[in-house]
Tab-separated table of C-alpha atoms in Angstrom:
chain	number	residue	atom	x	y	z
A	1	ASN	CA	-5.402	57.854	101.746
A	2	ASP	CA	-8.419	56.527	101.938
A	3	THR	CA	-11.767	60.101	102.050
A	4	ALA	CA	-12.432	58.927	105.743
A	5	THR	CA	-8.562	60.025	107.130
A	6	THR	CA	-7.900	63.109	105.282
A	7	GLU	CA	-11.186	64.108	106.688
A	8	ILE	CA	-10.113	63.349	110.206
A	9	TYR	CA	-6.786	64.850	109.264
A	10	THR	CA	-8.225	68.091	108.123
A	11	SER	CA	-10.096	68.737	110.271
A	12	LEU	CA	-8.473	67.798	113.678
A	13	PHE	CA	-5.034	69.650	112.689
A	14	VAL	CA	-4.961	71.030	109.370
A	15	GLY	CA	-7.472	73.379	107.988
A	16	SER	CA	-7.806	72.248	104.429
A	17	VAL	CA	-7.217	69.252	102.394
A	18	ASP	CA	-4.827	71.508	100.087
A	19	VAL	CA	-2.505	71.223	103.350
A	20	TYR	CA	-2.662	68.456	104.308
A	21	LYS	CA	-1.977	66.743	101.128
A	22	ARG	CA	1.048	69.068	100.950
A	23	GLN	CA	2.291	67.938	104.933
A	24	ASP	CA	1.082	64.518	104.238
A	25	MET	CA	3.374	63.119	101.286
A	26	TYR	CA	5.786	61.147	104.212
A	27	SER	CA	3.494	58.281	104.800
A	28	GLY	CA	5.078	57.422	107.433
A	29	MET	CA	3.363	61.228	108.887
A	30	THR	CA	0.886	61.232	111.883
A	31	PRO	CA	-1.493	62.725	113.215
A	32	LYS	CA	0.275	63.915	116.073
A	33	ALA	CA	3.680	64.528	114.336
A	34	LEU	CA	1.520	66.714	112.281
A	35	GLU	CA	0.135	69.072	114.836
A	36	TRP	CA	3.545	69.592	116.497
A	37	GLN	CA	4.882	70.809	113.058
A	38	LYS	CA	2.147	73.012	113.115
A	39	LYS	CA	2.642	74.974	116.109
A	40	ILE	CA	6.361	74.732	116.226
A	41	ARG	CA	6.091	76.073	112.812
A	42	LYS	CA	4.137	78.787	113.948
A	43	PHE	CA	5.954	79.822	117.018
A	44	VAL	CA	9.425	79.875	114.098
A	45	ASN	CA	7.850	82.246	111.934
A	46	ASP	CA	5.680	83.712	114.120
A	47	GLU	CA	8.337	84.329	117.509
A	48	LEU	CA	11.472	84.120	115.587
A	49	ILE	CA	12.146	84.938	112.418
A	50	PRO	CA	11.086	88.235	112.496
A	51	TRP	CA	14.536	89.001	115.642
A	52	GLU	CA	17.252	87.218	112.879
A	53	VAL	CA	18.407	90.599	111.688
A	54	HIS	CA	18.720	92.232	115.365
A	55	ALA	CA	20.382	89.059	116.522
A	56	GLU	CA	22.234	89.014	113.263
A	57	LYS	CA	23.038	92.761	114.452
A	58	ASN	CA	24.028	92.655	117.783
A	59	ASP	CA	26.233	89.309	119.132
A	60	GLY	CA	23.134	87.340	118.793
A	61	GLU	CA	21.991	89.319	121.501
A	62	LEU	CA	18.271	89.787	122.040
A	63	PRO	CA	16.375	92.015	124.251
A	64	LYS	CA	16.055	90.180	127.655
A	65	ASP	CA	12.030	90.825	127.789
A	66	ILE	CA	12.289	88.797	123.784
A	67	GLU	CA	14.380	87.002	124.909
A	68	LYS	CA	11.846	85.884	127.832
A	69	LYS	CA	8.784	85.507	126.133
A	70	HIS	CA	10.786	82.628	123.485
A	71	ARG	CA	11.372	80.834	126.712
A	72	ASP	CA	8.827	80.939	127.604
A	73	ILE	CA	7.276	80.044	125.056
A	74	ALA	CA	9.364	76.920	124.696
A	75	ILE	CA	8.335	75.964	128.811
A	76	SER	CA	4.520	76.386	127.699
A	77	LEU	CA	4.591	73.529	125.063
A	78	GLY	CA	6.262	71.637	126.779
A	79	LEU	CA	9.845	71.733	124.723
A	80	PRO	CA	12.070	71.148	127.274
A	81	GLY	CA	10.582	67.552	128.314
A	82	MET	CA	10.229	66.419	124.639
A	83	GLY	CA	12.045	63.147	124.643
A	84	ILE	CA	10.962	62.303	128.319
A	85	SER	CA	8.187	60.026	129.775
A	86	LYS	CA	5.071	61.752	131.083
A	87	GLU	CA	5.661	60.119	134.335
A	88	ASN	CA	8.284	61.963	135.027
A	89	GLY	CA	6.591	65.126	133.702
A	90	GLY	CA	7.731	64.994	129.696
A	91	LEU	CA	5.723	65.187	126.617
A	92	GLY	CA	6.348	61.019	125.619
A	93	LEU	CA	7.110	62.452	122.755
A	94	ASN	CA	9.052	59.389	119.834
A	95	MET	CA	11.756	60.235	118.080
A	96	PHE	CA	10.475	60.913	115.466
A	97	GLU	CA	7.809	63.309	116.636
A	98	GLN	CA	11.274	64.877	117.922
A	99	MET	CA	12.420	65.279	114.504
A	100	ILE	CA	9.514	66.809	113.344
A	101	ILE	CA	9.791	69.899	115.499
A	102	TRP	CA	13.799	70.292	115.307
A	103	GLU	CA	13.200	70.084	111.432
A	104	GLN	CA	11.449	73.034	111.870
A	105	PHE	CA	13.145	75.073	114.425
A	106	GLY	CA	15.969	74.678	111.445
A	107	ARG	CA	13.771	77.657	109.414
A	108	VAL	CA	15.276	80.483	111.946
A	109	THR	CA	18.990	81.827	111.971
A	110	ASN	CA	21.114	83.006	114.190
A	111	ALA	CA	20.607	79.652	117.159
A	112	LEU	CA	17.241	81.565	117.551
A	113	CYS	CA	15.897	78.421	118.156
A	114	TRP	CA	18.054	77.150	120.904
A	115	CYS	CA	15.642	79.302	123.472
A	116	PHE	CA	15.091	76.463	125.817
A	117	SER	CA	17.057	73.473	127.627
A	118	GLU	CA	16.922	69.946	126.222
A	119	ALA	CA	16.524	67.470	128.667
A	120	GLN	CA	16.878	63.356	127.068
A	121	ASP	CA	15.980	60.008	127.412
A	122	TRP	CA	19.146	58.316	128.662
A	123	MET	CA	19.122	60.879	131.519
A	124	GLU	CA	15.932	60.052	132.769
A	125	VAL	CA	17.542	56.508	132.016
A	126	ASN	CA	20.216	56.988	133.574
A	127	PHE	CA	20.330	59.388	136.517
A	128	ASN	CA	20.195	58.996	140.315
A	129	ASP	CA	17.204	60.075	142.421
A	130	PHE	CA	19.360	62.948	143.517
A	131	GLN	CA	20.433	63.681	140.090
A	132	LYS	CA	16.721	63.467	138.509
A	133	GLU	CA	15.511	66.411	141.447
A	134	ASN	CA	18.122	68.567	140.957
A	135	TYR	CA	19.591	69.157	137.481
A	136	LEU	CA	16.962	67.001	135.371
A	137	LYS	CA	13.433	68.993	136.585
A	138	PRO	CA	15.033	72.252	136.816
A	139	LEU	CA	16.159	71.102	132.494
A	140	LEU	CA	12.116	70.939	132.234
A	141	ASN	CA	10.974	73.695	134.171
A	142	GLY	CA	12.978	76.160	132.733
A	143	THR	CA	15.185	76.867	135.565
A	144	LYS	CA	18.868	75.256	134.358
A	145	LYS	CA	20.397	74.832	131.270
A	146	GLU	CA	22.623	72.680	130.912
A	147	CYS	CA	25.861	72.632	128.563
A	148	TYR	CA	28.618	69.414	127.669
A	149	ALA	CA	32.364	69.411	128.138
A	150	ILE	CA	33.064	67.108	125.819
A	151	THR	CA	36.039	67.950	123.307
A	152	GLU	CA	39.440	68.903	123.754
A	153	LYS	CA	42.140	70.792	121.840
A	154	GLY	CA	43.736	67.172	121.527
A	155	ALA	CA	40.579	65.680	121.109
A	156	GLY	CA	38.023	66.448	118.879
A	157	SER	CA	36.285	63.909	116.548
A	158	ASP	CA	38.969	60.925	118.706
A	159	VAL	CA	36.858	61.159	121.607
A	160	ASP	CA	36.846	57.728	122.803
A	161	GLY	CA	40.935	57.509	122.048
A	162	SER	CA	42.046	60.745	122.857
A	163	ILE	CA	40.584	62.117	125.785
A	164	GLU	CA	42.251	63.291	129.148
A	165	THR	CA	41.170	65.137	131.428
A	166	THR	CA	41.446	63.001	134.157
A	167	ALA	CA	38.517	61.915	137.133
A	168	GLU	CA	41.007	60.578	140.649
A	169	LYS	CA	38.086	58.688	143.646
A	170	LYS	CA	38.879	60.938	146.951
A	171	GLY	CA	36.919	59.667	149.362
A	172	ASP	CA	33.380	60.897	148.641
A	173	GLN	CA	34.757	62.875	145.746
A	174	TYR	CA	36.108	63.257	142.521
A	175	ILE	CA	38.477	65.086	141.835
A	176	ILE	CA	38.469	66.007	138.326
A	177	ASN	CA	41.845	67.950	136.211
A	178	GLY	CA	41.540	68.929	132.235
A	179	GLU	CA	41.037	71.400	130.047
A	180	LYS	CA	37.604	71.391	128.049
A	181	TRP	CA	37.281	73.290	124.577
A	182	TYR	CA	34.146	74.673	122.839
A	183	VAL	CA	32.280	74.173	125.181
A	184	THR	CA	28.765	75.024	123.576
A	185	SER	CA	26.244	77.193	125.514
A	186	ALA	CA	28.474	77.946	129.030
A	187	ASN	CA	28.062	80.794	129.239
A	188	LEU	CA	24.662	80.097	129.808
A	189	ALA	CA	25.087	77.428	131.578
A	190	ASN	CA	24.357	76.285	135.146
A	191	PHE	CA	26.413	72.898	134.796
A	192	PHE	CA	28.499	71.227	132.264
A	193	PHE	CA	27.943	67.001	131.740
A	194	LEU	CA	31.776	66.649	131.829
A	195	GLN	CA	33.799	63.111	130.555
A	196	ALA	CA	36.981	61.437	132.269
A	197	LYS	CA	38.994	59.170	132.361
A	198	ILE	CA	38.882	57.444	135.803
A	199	LYS	CA	42.864	58.339	136.754
A	200	SER	CA	43.305	55.300	138.936
A	201	GLY	CA	41.625	51.368	140.365
A	202	GLN	CA	40.368	48.610	138.317
A	203	ASN	CA	38.714	51.567	135.922
A	204	LYS	CA	41.869	52.800	135.074
A	205	ASP	CA	41.427	55.283	131.687
A	206	LYS	CA	38.118	53.898	131.163
A	207	HIS	CA	35.607	56.936	130.912
A	208	SER	CA	32.554	58.692	132.665
A	209	LEU	CA	30.615	60.919	132.381
A	210	PHE	CA	30.231	63.150	135.555
A	211	ILE	CA	27.537	66.761	136.777
A	212	ILE	CA	29.355	69.554	137.597
A	213	ASP	CA	28.193	73.111	138.702
A	214	LYS	CA	29.366	75.902	137.011
A	215	ASP	CA	29.723	77.587	139.910
A	216	THR	CA	32.087	75.193	141.662
A	217	LYS	CA	35.875	76.066	142.625
A	218	GLY	CA	38.313	75.409	140.370
A	219	ILE	CA	36.609	76.087	137.192
A	220	GLU	CA	38.440	78.256	135.105
A	221	LEU	CA	37.356	80.408	131.683
A	222	ILE	CA	40.658	80.463	129.371
A	223	ASP	CA	39.683	81.808	126.272
A	224	THR	CA	35.678	83.035	124.095
A	225	PRO	CA	36.518	82.401	120.547
A	226	LYS	CA	34.608	84.565	118.130
A	227	PHE	CA	33.524	82.362	114.932
A	228	SER	CA	32.056	82.370	111.883
A	229	HIS	CA	28.885	82.518	112.910
A	230	THR	CA	26.615	85.087	115.300
A	231	TYR	CA	25.328	82.793	118.191
A	232	ALA	CA	24.463	84.464	121.751
A	233	HIS	CA	25.775	81.051	123.171
A	234	HIS	CA	29.700	81.086	123.273
A	235	HIS	CA	31.824	77.941	122.905
A	236	SER	CA	34.459	78.501	125.012
A	237	ILE	CA	38.025	76.944	126.413
A	238	TYR	CA	37.554	76.066	130.014
A	239	ARG	CA	40.343	74.985	132.694
A	240	PHE	CA	39.070	72.554	135.619
A	241	ASN	CA	41.690	72.866	137.992
A	242	ASN	CA	41.745	69.844	140.534
A	243	VAL	CA	37.818	70.215	141.103
A	244	SER	CA	36.417	68.665	143.615
A	245	ILE	CA	32.437	67.415	142.946
A	246	PRO	CA	30.578	64.337	144.598
A	247	SER	CA	31.056	61.160	144.494
A	248	LYS	CA	26.213	61.206	143.525
A	249	ASN	CA	27.348	63.141	140.557
A	250	ILE	CA	28.705	60.376	138.264
A	251	ILE	CA	25.939	59.208	135.919
A	252	GLY	CA	25.733	55.682	136.363
A	253	ASN	CA	29.026	54.027	136.991
A	254	GLU	CA	32.269	54.341	136.397
A	255	GLY	CA	34.262	53.282	133.075
A	256	ILE	CA	30.473	53.835	131.081
A	257	GLY	CA	30.708	57.297	130.572
A	258	MET	CA	31.308	56.630	127.005
A	259	ASP	CA	27.762	54.939	126.571
A	260	TYR	CA	25.891	58.028	127.483
A	261	THR	CA	28.328	59.626	124.998
A	262	HIS	CA	27.424	57.642	122.145
A	263	SER	CA	22.916	57.929	123.302
A	264	TRP	CA	23.933	62.232	123.347
A	265	PHE	CA	26.075	61.645	119.625
A	266	ARG	CA	23.372	60.230	118.132
A	267	HIS	CA	20.280	62.409	119.794
A	268	GLU	CA	21.885	65.245	118.087
A	269	ARG	CA	23.420	63.440	114.637
A	270	LEU	CA	19.749	62.949	114.160
A	271	GLY	CA	18.763	66.575	115.669
A	272	ILE	CA	21.649	68.570	113.254
A	273	ALA	CA	20.054	66.684	109.769
A	274	ALA	CA	16.292	67.614	110.958
A	275	ARG	CA	17.702	71.411	111.047
A	276	CYS	CA	19.696	71.610	107.749
A	277	CYS	CA	16.109	69.564	106.701
A	278	GLY	CA	14.360	72.956	107.805
A	279	ALA	CA	17.656	75.209	106.960
A	280	ALA	CA	16.921	73.651	103.099
A	281	GLU	CA	13.769	74.265	103.808
A	282	ARG	CA	13.666	77.690	104.384
A	283	LEU	CA	17.199	78.242	101.498
A	284	ILE	CA	14.697	77.000	99.178
A	285	ASP	CA	11.656	79.255	99.695
A	286	GLU	CA	13.010	82.292	100.242
A	287	ALA	CA	15.367	81.892	96.595
A	288	THR	CA	12.608	80.568	95.102
A	289	ILE	CA	10.274	83.834	96.024
A	290	PHE	CA	13.637	86.135	94.617
A	291	ALA	CA	14.004	84.069	91.508
A	292	LYS	CA	10.214	84.679	90.853
A	293	GLU	CA	10.654	88.719	91.283
A	294	ARG	CA	14.371	89.104	90.048
A	295	GLU	CA	14.374	91.302	85.847
A	296	SER	CA	17.002	90.380	84.344
A	297	PHE	CA	18.324	90.973	80.902
A	298	GLY	CA	14.986	91.821	80.540
A	299	ASP	CA	12.857	88.396	82.242
A	300	LYS	CA	11.944	87.382	85.760
A	301	ILE	CA	15.548	85.892	86.769
A	302	SER	CA	13.299	82.261	87.768
A	303	ASN	CA	12.855	81.601	83.760
A	304	TYR	CA	16.325	81.312	82.984
A	305	GLN	CA	17.957	77.397	82.875
A	306	ALA	CA	20.727	78.001	84.603
A	307	ILE	CA	18.503	79.426	88.242
A	308	GLN	CA	15.863	76.396	87.209
A	309	PHE	CA	18.751	73.466	87.255
A	310	MET	CA	20.083	74.560	90.546
A	311	LEU	CA	16.669	74.840	92.245
A	312	ALA	CA	15.924	71.627	91.250
A	313	ASP	CA	18.718	69.811	92.070
A	314	CYS	CA	18.465	71.206	95.845
A	315	VAL	CA	14.564	69.743	95.899
A	316	ASN	CA	15.714	66.654	95.158
A	317	GLU	CA	18.477	66.357	97.440
A	318	LEU	CA	16.389	67.806	100.347
A	319	ALA	CA	13.894	65.179	99.315
A	320	SER	CA	15.770	62.588	99.643
A	321	THR	CA	17.293	63.525	102.646
A	322	ARG	CA	13.842	63.871	104.688
A	323	LEU	CA	12.992	60.461	103.743
A	324	MET	CA	15.926	59.311	104.780
A	325	LEU	CA	15.567	60.761	108.542
A	326	TYR	CA	12.665	60.167	108.882
A	327	GLU	CA	12.909	56.241	108.280
A	328	ILE	CA	15.518	56.373	110.599
A	329	CYS	CA	14.057	58.140	113.532
A	330	LYS	CA	11.357	55.133	112.844
A	331	ALA	CA	13.952	52.972	113.287
A	332	HIS	CA	15.024	54.340	116.618
A	333	ASP	CA	11.462	54.564	117.916
A	334	SER	CA	11.552	50.410	116.760
A	335	ASN	CA	14.548	49.888	119.023
A	336	GLN	CA	16.662	49.120	116.276
A	337	ASP	CA	20.340	47.491	117.319
A	338	VAL	CA	21.852	50.168	118.301
A	339	LYS	CA	24.791	49.492	116.544
A	340	ILE	CA	23.140	49.411	113.444
A	341	LEU	CA	21.055	53.052	114.560
A	342	HIS	CA	24.711	54.411	115.692
A	343	GLY	CA	25.415	53.233	111.815
A	344	LYS	CA	22.700	54.889	110.484
A	345	CYS	CA	22.790	58.395	112.358
A	346	SER	CA	26.349	59.056	111.000
A	347	MET	CA	24.627	58.669	107.618
A	348	ILE	CA	22.171	61.696	107.980
A	349	LYS	CA	24.456	63.610	109.217
A	350	LEU	CA	26.735	63.390	106.685
A	351	LEU	CA	24.554	63.210	103.761
A	352	ALA	CA	21.854	66.363	105.664
A	353	SER	CA	24.624	68.365	106.798
A	354	GLU	CA	26.240	68.429	103.156
A	355	MET	CA	23.263	68.844	101.444
A	356	ALA	CA	22.694	72.510	103.535
A	357	ASN	CA	25.878	72.895	102.744
A	358	LYS	CA	25.585	73.102	98.647
A	359	ILE	CA	22.194	74.149	98.891
A	360	ALA	CA	22.679	77.276	101.049
A	361	ASP	CA	26.223	77.781	98.399
A	362	ARG	CA	23.233	77.656	95.937
A	363	ALA	CA	21.042	80.147	97.028
A	364	VAL	CA	23.536	83.072	97.693
A	365	GLN	CA	24.442	82.495	94.265
A	366	ILE	CA	20.759	83.192	93.191
A	367	PHE	CA	20.692	86.609	95.441
A	368	GLY	CA	24.420	87.884	93.849
A	369	GLY	CA	25.301	90.195	95.734
A	370	ARG	CA	22.038	90.318	98.229
A	371	GLY	CA	23.450	86.630	98.903
A	372	TYR	CA	26.195	88.588	100.330
A	373	MET	CA	24.778	90.810	102.750
A	374	ARG	CA	24.856	90.250	106.813
A	375	GLU	CA	21.051	91.269	107.147
A	376	ASN	CA	20.244	88.762	104.229
A	377	VAL	CA	19.365	84.083	104.921
A	378	ALA	CA	21.471	82.815	102.355
A	379	GLU	CA	24.199	84.579	104.062
A	380	ARG	CA	23.900	83.842	107.240
A	381	TYR	CA	23.083	79.972	106.818
A	382	TYR	CA	26.254	80.814	104.634
A	383	ARG	CA	28.345	80.922	107.626
A	384	GLU	CA	25.648	78.611	110.076
A	385	LEU	CA	25.526	75.540	108.354
A	386	ARG	CA	29.162	75.206	107.921
A	387	VAL	CA	30.255	73.635	111.534
A	388	ASP	CA	27.889	71.045	110.584
A	389	ARG	CA	29.571	68.841	108.920
A	390	ILE	CA	32.068	69.532	112.150
A	391	TRP	CA	30.848	69.556	115.189
A	392	GLU	CA	29.876	65.787	116.031
A	393	GLY	CA	31.857	64.200	114.130
A	394	THR	CA	33.087	65.583	110.914
A	395	SER	CA	31.954	64.624	107.791
A	396	GLU	CA	34.975	62.145	107.203
A	397	ILE	CA	34.338	60.102	110.531
A	398	HIS	CA	31.235	59.595	109.588
A	399	ARG	CA	32.043	57.870	106.040
A	400	ILE	CA	34.571	55.748	108.179
A	401	ILE	CA	31.840	55.190	110.822
A	402	ILE	CA	29.550	53.994	108.061
A	403	ALA	CA	32.051	52.303	106.149
A	404	ASN	CA	33.243	49.893	109.454
A	405	SER	CA	29.393	49.163	110.203
A	406	LEU	CA	29.565	48.654	106.414
A	407	TYR	CA	32.061	45.817	106.993
A	408	LYS	CA	30.794	44.066	110.467
A	409	ARG	CA	26.777	43.927	109.779
A	410	GLY	CA	26.579	44.500	106.020
A	411	LEU	CA	24.850	46.503	103.309
A	412	LYS	CA	21.757	45.556	103.964
A	413	SER	CA	21.457	46.209	107.955
A	414	LEU	CA	21.846	49.812	106.874
A	415	ILE	CA	19.693	50.253	104.268
A	416	GLU	CA	16.670	48.658	105.326
């Protein structure tokens, strides 16, 4: 980088050449992305991380005033609309900038970064005027929260083929019947995005996506299972018994619901990858600090080759994963063919989730007995990161997606 550029970056966004050089190792970094990285890192460090242990000891819950403070900060930063155009009340950030933000949020445990709702660009493009007014705007101003009712007992990764929930058109209403599993954040939400198959007519058995207010008659909470992580956001099971909703609550037209779900999947898979990178960075930092302080057999354990090898592998794996994430975000922002992007999002979700799990395991090992205590960040990540190899598509499913993309479009499409 030339001197003039360095001085501009330094004076506007960072404050010192040393910090600038450290943060700008990736050649695609921009002043705007650096600014967001700095803002969100401060939010995470100053406001969220100090409440992790409290959340862990209180079923993921925070005091209401603290919860509100976090939400208000997120809203004041405009985070609910980070990917929505400025014309519609959002920040207009591209995917690279959004994932720089989510990477920083990955540095906190206990889902404390889920303190705001996130409207996504596919909503802005496909919502009708009623939906924009009654659901998109409330998401942006923080007065409503969403949840996704996609998964079913027999339809986990096989979303397309095994969904059994139906939607039947009767006059100006749709009648919804079915059961949805692992509806994340439903306990805190105001409405569902629900995927169902059209029951009859020319679009029979085709997928559609609906918006359903949570207080609609016929919605039954079946169970709220306990999971390994300690989140205030539950993953509940709901049954929809002849739930009647107005036809204006269907998103787009009948039969194209999978298009929206695939768009959501691509966004979420990038988000998971970004948060895994943030988690890995935090784990490496914490394990390194501990290794340089901890003495055993008369020396700092950081001087032992076994520890050095573990940390070196962690650094290499994080650096390579982060580079792939950033490159795929750039491909997204360059409007690469959506079918190629779908394969690339599987690539990074697979790589990042497997990487973060390995680093969490090593961090627990470096901390030793301390790493098995719930108040230790490595222990929490060890539990929390495990699900990233399962939700939004298992690692095995992503390997199939990648292989099929290779067969159909060739290696060049996936690595360039």
